[in-house]
Amino acid sequence: MPHFLDLLPPLLNGLAITVQLTLGATVVALAASFAAGFARLSGVRIVRAAARLYIDVFRGTSALVQLFWVYFALPFFGINLSAMTAGIVVLGLNIGAYGGEVVRAAIEAVPREQREAAVALNFTRWQTLWRILTPQAILPILPPFGNLWIELLKSTALVSMITLNELVFQAQTLRTSTLRSGEIFFLVLIFYYVLSTGMTQTVRRLEARLSVGREYGGMR
């Protein structure tokens, strides 16, 4: 039997793909979250309806089915995506649908007085949203966004179902060839734990940095 350390190289290769997938999907998720959140607050009815449809579809259907549809069904319409691209797009849009509601709720929670002040300063609707409301919504957005980020990391395991050699796929392949399930999946647990802990700490540090001066801001 191979030494315990011999299990690491293929798992690390899978880990690198998982990290790449997570980072790429994070960018898509952030863009989708703010786009959907802003669209839900739009004064244009069709824009609000489109955002609501996007959110309802991606929240109301399985992420695995979404992956299958994009990777296996879109080619029939002439759209061929690699497994990595399909994973990044689908997971990003899936998490972004949840993030869009977080953005909408956080912006709506900004005190009404802030909107009234923007009107008094003759700000346009877009200026009010971007320069007044969004900066104040960032701090309350961070905790739920941190949770969604962790969910995104865990969801990357689904991409093994469309043949992407990420961490879980590599673990399954290695288990089949070595039959050392306990050691392999113990390492997989450790990898996911380290990644999720690092992500949690990143969000907490960002939250702490943005919180500096806010408690006593009104006394200055």
Coordinates of C-alpha atoms in Angstrom, one line a residue, residues 1 5 20 43 45 69 90 124-125 169-170 198 201:
M1 CA 0.0 0.0 0.0
L5 CA 1.7 11.0 1.9
Q20 CA -10.1 28.0 -8.8
G43 CA -38.2 52.0 -10.8
R45 CA -41.2 47.3 -13.8
W69 CA -28.8 21.6 -18.0
V90 CA -24.0 28.0 -12.6
T124 CA -30.8 61.1 -8.9
R125 CA -32.2 57.7 -8.0
F169 CA -13.8 13.8 -7.9
Q170 CA -10.1 13.1 -7.1
G198 CA -9.8 31.0 6.1
Q201 CA -11.7 34.8 9.0

